[in-house]
Coordinates of N, CA and C and ligand atoms in Angstrom, one line a residue:
M1 N -35.4 -4.5 -148.6 CA -36.0 -3.8 -147.8 C -35.5 -4.4 -146.4
A2 N -34.5 -2.6 -146.4 CA -33.4 -2.7 -145.2 C -34.0 -3.1 -144.0
R3 N -33.8 -3.9 -143.2 CA -34.3 -3.5 -141.3 C -33.4 -2.9 -140.5
K4 N -34.5 -1.9 -139.7 CA -33.2 -1.3 -138.9 C -33.2 -1.5 -137.5
H5 N -32.2 -1.3 -137.2 CA -31.7 -2.0 -135.7 C -31.4 -0.2 -135.0
P6 N -32.6 -0.2 -134.4 CA -32.2 1.2 -133.2 C -32.0 0.5 -132.3
K7 N -31.0 1.1 -131.9 CA -30.1 0.7 -130.3 C -31.6 1.1 -129.3
H8 N -31.7 0.1 -128.6 CA -32.7 0.8 -127.7 C -32.0 0.5 -126.1
G9 N -30.4 0.4 -125.9 CA -30.6 0.3 -124.9 C -28.8 0.4 -124.7
P10 N -28.6 0.7 -123.6 CA -26.9 0.4 -123.9 C -26.2 -1.1 -124.0
W11 N -26.9 -1.8 -124.1 CA -26.4 -3.8 -124.6 C -27.3 -3.4 -125.6
E12 N -26.8 -4.6 -126.6 CA -27.6 -5.3 -127.7 C -28.1 -6.3 -126.9
D13 N -29.7 -6.4 -127.4 CA -30.1 -7.9 -126.7 C -30.2 -9.2 -127.4
P14 N -29.6 -10.0 -127.1 CA -29.3 -11.1 -127.7 C -30.5 -11.9 -128.6
T15 N -31.6 -11.8 -127.8 CA -33.0 -12.1 -128.1 C -33.7 -11.4 -129.0
E16 N -32.9 -10.5 -129.4 CA -33.7 -9.5 -130.6 C -34.9 -10.1 -131.8
E17 N -34.5 -11.1 -132.2 CA -35.5 -11.7 -133.0 C -36.6 -11.7 -133.2
E18 N -37.8 -11.1 -132.1 CA -38.9 -10.9 -131.1 C -39.3 -12.8 -131.4
E19 N -39.0 -13.0 -130.4 CA -39.1 -14.5 -129.7 C -40.9 -14.1 -129.7
A20 N -41.1 -14.7 -130.7 CA -42.6 -15.1 -130.1 C -43.1 -16.5 -129.6
P21 N -43.8 -16.2 -128.7 CA -44.4 -17.6 -128.3 C -44.9 -18.2 -129.8
P22 N -44.8 -19.6 -129.1 CA -45.3 -20.6 -130.2 C -46.7 -20.1 -130.5
P23 N -47.3 -20.0 -131.7 CA -48.4 -19.5 -131.7 C -49.4 -21.3 -131.4
V24 N -50.4 -20.8 -130.6 CA -51.1 -21.8 -130.2 C -52.5 -21.8 -131.1
P25 N -53.1 -23.4 -131.4 CA -54.2 -23.1 -132.5 C -55.7 -22.7 -131.6
C26 N -56.0 -21.7 -132.5 CA -57.6 -22.0 -132.5 C -58.6 -23.0 -132.2
W27 N -58.8 -22.5 -130.9 CA -59.9 -24.3 -130.4 C -61.0 -24.1 -131.3
L28 N -61.6 -23.2 -132.5 CA -62.7 -23.2 -133.5 C -61.9 -23.9 -134.4
C29 N -61.3 -22.8 -135.5 CA -61.0 -23.2 -136.5 C -59.5 -23.8 -136.9
G30 N -58.5 -23.4 -135.7 CA -57.6 -24.9 -135.5 C -56.6 -23.9 -136.0
R31 N -56.4 -23.1 -137.3 CA -55.7 -22.2 -137.5 C -54.5 -21.2 -136.2
P32 N -53.2 -21.5 -136.4 CA -52.7 -20.7 -135.6 C -53.0 -19.8 -135.1
T33 N -53.0 -19.1 -133.7 CA -53.8 -17.9 -133.4 C -52.7 -16.4 -134.0
G34 N -52.9 -15.2 -134.1 CA -52.1 -14.1 -134.3 C -51.6 -13.4 -133.5
K35 N -51.9 -12.2 -133.3 CA -51.4 -11.5 -132.4 C -52.3 -11.4 -131.1
T36 N -53.5 -11.4 -131.7 CA -54.8 -11.2 -130.3 C -55.2 -12.6 -130.3
I37 N -54.5 -13.1 -128.7 CA -55.2 -14.3 -128.3 C -56.6 -14.1 -128.0
V38 N -57.7 -14.2 -127.9 CA -58.8 -14.3 -127.4 C -59.3 -15.7 -126.6
W39 N -59.6 -14.9 -125.1 CA -59.4 -16.5 -124.1 C -60.4 -16.7 -123.9
H40 N -61.4 -17.4 -124.6 CA -63.0 -17.7 -125.0 C -63.3 -18.5 -123.8
H41 N -64.4 -18.3 -123.4 CA -64.8 -19.6 -122.3 C -65.7 -20.6 -122.8
P42 N -65.5 -21.8 -123.2 CA -66.9 -22.8 -123.8 C -68.3 -22.6 -123.0
V43 N -67.6 -23.0 -121.8 CA -68.8 -22.4 -121.1 C -68.9 -21.2 -120.5
P44 N -69.7 -20.4 -120.7 CA -69.5 -19.2 -120.4 C -69.6 -18.9 -118.6
K45 N -68.8 -18.1 -118.8 CA -68.8 -17.4 -117.2 C -69.1 -17.5 -116.3
S46 N -70.5 -16.9 -116.6 CA -72.3 -16.8 -116.2 C -72.5 -18.4 -115.9
R47 N -71.7 -19.3 -116.7 CA -72.3 -20.7 -116.2 C -71.7 -21.5 -115.1
G48 N -70.6 -20.9 -115.0 CA -69.3 -21.8 -114.3 C -68.9 -22.1 -114.5
G49 N -68.4 -21.7 -116.2 CA -67.1 -22.1 -116.8 C -66.0 -21.4 -116.4
R50 N -64.8 -22.2 -116.3 CA -63.4 -21.8 -115.8 C -62.6 -22.1 -117.2
D51 N -63.0 -23.3 -117.9 CA -62.0 -23.3 -118.5 C -62.1 -22.5 -120.0
V52 N -60.8 -21.6 -120.0 CA -60.4 -21.1 -121.4 C -59.8 -21.8 -122.7
V53 N -60.0 -21.3 -123.8 CA -59.2 -21.6 -125.0 C -59.1 -20.9 -126.2
P54 N -57.9 -21.2 -126.5 CA -57.1 -19.8 -127.2 C -58.3 -19.8 -128.6
M55 N -58.2 -18.7 -128.9 CA -59.6 -18.6 -130.4 C -59.1 -17.2 -130.8
H56 N -59.3 -17.0 -131.9 CA -58.9 -15.8 -132.9 C -60.2 -15.0 -132.3
P57 N -60.0 -13.5 -132.0 CA -61.0 -12.7 -131.8 C -62.4 -13.2 -132.9
I58 N -62.0 -13.0 -134.2 CA -63.6 -13.1 -134.9 C -63.6 -14.6 -134.9
C59 N -63.6 -15.4 -134.2 CA -64.0 -17.2 -134.2 C -64.8 -16.8 -133.4
Q60 N -64.5 -16.0 -132.0 CA -65.3 -15.7 -130.7 C -66.5 -15.0 -131.1
Q61 N -66.9 -14.3 -131.9 CA -67.7 -13.1 -132.7 C -68.7 -14.9 -132.9
T62 N -67.6 -15.1 -134.3 CA -68.9 -16.2 -134.4 C -69.4 -16.2 -134.1
L63 N -69.3 -17.3 -132.9 CA -69.6 -18.3 -131.7 C -70.7 -17.6 -131.3
I64 N -70.4 -15.9 -130.2 CA -71.5 -15.4 -129.9 C -72.1 -14.9 -130.8
A65 N -72.6 -14.9 -132.0 CA -73.4 -14.5 -133.1 C -74.4 -15.7 -133.3
N66 N -73.8 -17.2 -133.5 CA -74.4 -17.7 -133.6 C -75.1 -19.1 -132.3
F67 N -74.5 -18.4 -131.0 CA -75.0 -19.5 -130.1 C -76.0 -18.7 -128.9
S68 N -76.3 -18.9 -128.3 CA -77.1 -18.5 -126.9 C -75.8 -19.6 -125.8
N69 N -75.9 -18.6 -124.4 CA -74.9 -18.7 -123.7 C -75.3 -20.2 -123.3
S70 N -77.0 -20.8 -123.2 CA -77.3 -21.7 -123.3 C -76.6 -23.3 -123.9
E71 N -77.3 -22.2 -125.4 CA -76.0 -23.9 -126.2 C -74.5 -23.5 -126.0
L72 N -73.7 -22.5 -125.6 CA -72.7 -22.7 -125.5 C -72.4 -23.6 -124.2
Q73 N -73.8 -23.5 -123.4 CA -72.9 -24.1 -122.0 C -72.6 -26.0 -122.8
R74 N -74.0 -25.9 -123.4 CA -74.4 -27.2 -123.8 C -73.4 -28.2 -124.3
H75 N -73.0 -27.4 -125.4 CA -71.7 -27.6 -126.0 C -70.5 -27.8 -125.4
G76 N -70.2 -27.0 -124.1 CA -69.0 -26.8 -123.5 C -67.8 -27.3 -124.6
M77 N -67.2 -27.9 -123.9 CA -66.0 -28.2 -124.4 C -66.1 -29.2 -126.1
D78 N -67.2 -29.2 -126.6 CA -67.2 -30.1 -127.4 C -67.6 -29.5 -128.4
V79 N -65.9 -28.8 -129.4 CA -65.9 -27.9 -130.1 C -66.6 -29.0 -131.6
E80 N -66.4 -30.5 -131.5 CA -67.3 -30.8 -132.8 C -69.0 -30.5 -133.2
G81 N -69.5 -30.0 -131.9 CA -70.5 -30.1 -131.7 C -71.2 -28.8 -132.1
L82 N -70.3 -27.5 -132.3 CA -70.1 -26.5 -132.4 C -70.3 -26.0 -133.9
L83 N -69.4 -27.1 -134.8 CA -68.8 -27.1 -136.1 C -70.2 -27.6 -136.4
L84 N -71.1 -28.4 -136.0 CA -71.8 -29.1 -136.9 C -73.0 -27.8 -137.3
N85 N -72.9 -26.9 -136.4 CA -73.9 -25.2 -137.2 C -73.5 -25.2 -138.1
P86 N -74.4 -25.5 -139.5 CA -73.7 -24.9 -140.5 C -73.2 -23.6 -140.9
N87 N -73.5 -22.6 -139.9 CA -73.6 -21.3 -139.9 C -71.5 -20.9 -139.6
V88 N -71.5 -21.9 -138.5 CA -70.0 -22.2 -138.2 C -69.0 -23.0 -138.8
R89 N -69.5 -24.0 -139.5 CA -69.0 -24.6 -140.6 C -68.6 -23.7 -141.3
K90 N -69.5 -23.2 -142.5 CA -69.2 -22.2 -143.4 C -68.3 -21.2 -142.9
F91 N -68.0 -20.9 -141.6 CA -67.3 -19.5 -141.4 C -66.1 -19.9 -141.4
V92 N -65.7 -21.1 -140.6 CA -64.3 -22.0 -140.2 C -63.4 -22.0 -142.1
D93 N -65.0 -22.5 -142.4 CA -64.0 -22.7 -144.3 C -63.8 -21.7 -145.4
W94 N -64.9 -20.7 -144.8 CA -64.3 -19.3 -145.2 C -62.8 -18.8 -144.7
V95 N -63.0 -19.2 -143.4 CA -61.7 -18.1 -142.5 C -60.2 -19.4 -142.3
A96 N -60.2 -20.3 -143.1 CA -59.6 -21.4 -143.4 C -57.7 -20.1 -143.9
K97 N -58.2 -19.6 -144.8 CA -57.9 -19.0 -146.2 C -57.2 -17.7 -145.4
K98 N -57.9 -17.5 -144.3 CA -57.0 -15.8 -143.5 C -55.9 -16.1 -143.3
D99 N -55.3 -14.8 -143.3 CA -54.7 -15.2 -142.3 C -54.6 -15.1 -140.7
P100 N -54.0 -15.1 -140.5 CA -53.9 -15.9 -138.6 C -54.3 -13.9 -138.1
D101 N -54.2 -12.8 -138.6 CA -54.0 -12.2 -137.7 C -55.4 -11.2 -138.5
F102 N -55.9 -11.9 -139.1 CA -57.7 -11.3 -139.9 C -58.5 -11.4 -138.8
T103 N -58.6 -10.0 -138.7 CA -59.9 -9.9 -137.9 C -61.2 -9.4 -138.5
A104 N -62.1 -9.1 -138.1 CA -63.4 -8.7 -138.4 C -62.8 -7.4 -139.3
A105 N -62.0 -7.3 -140.2 CA -62.4 -6.4 -141.1 C -63.5 -6.4 -142.0
I106 N -64.7 -7.0 -141.7 CA -65.4 -7.8 -142.3 C -66.7 -6.1 -143.4
T107 N -66.5 -5.0 -142.2 CA -66.5 -3.9 -142.7 C -66.5 -3.0 -143.9
K108 N -65.2 -3.7 -143.9 CA -65.0 -2.5 -145.4 C -65.2 -3.4 -146.4
K109 N -65.3 -2.5 -147.4 CA -65.8 -2.9 -148.6 C -64.5 -3.4 -149.8
Q110 N -63.6 -2.9 -149.2 CA -62.2 -3.4 -150.4 C -62.1 -4.9 -149.7
R111 N -61.1 -5.6 -150.7 CA -61.0 -6.9 -150.6 C -59.5 -7.1 -150.1
Ligands
ZN201 ZN1 -59.6 -19.3 -135.3

């Protein structure tokens, strides 16, 4: 597969190798994050939470689906506590094998 290098300027960009920032691990599942990083508030903003953690969109969706704001507030930065939830545990084990850029394509029937 030949990779084309279209010239996009009067000079060559020496940093053409798409310098992606080093991936940060997802707070929930620990995999590196993909293209889309969600900055999640472990303590909901509405509850005074100020800290944010990097997460996959799908991981954040899982948290929101399984915990109420009160529960999230109670756990706060304690991700271990969240992982004790069987649903979350199951999700993390399942998503561990997925691509970092895998998002909620769950609605698709094809594998
Ligand atoms: Zn994740």
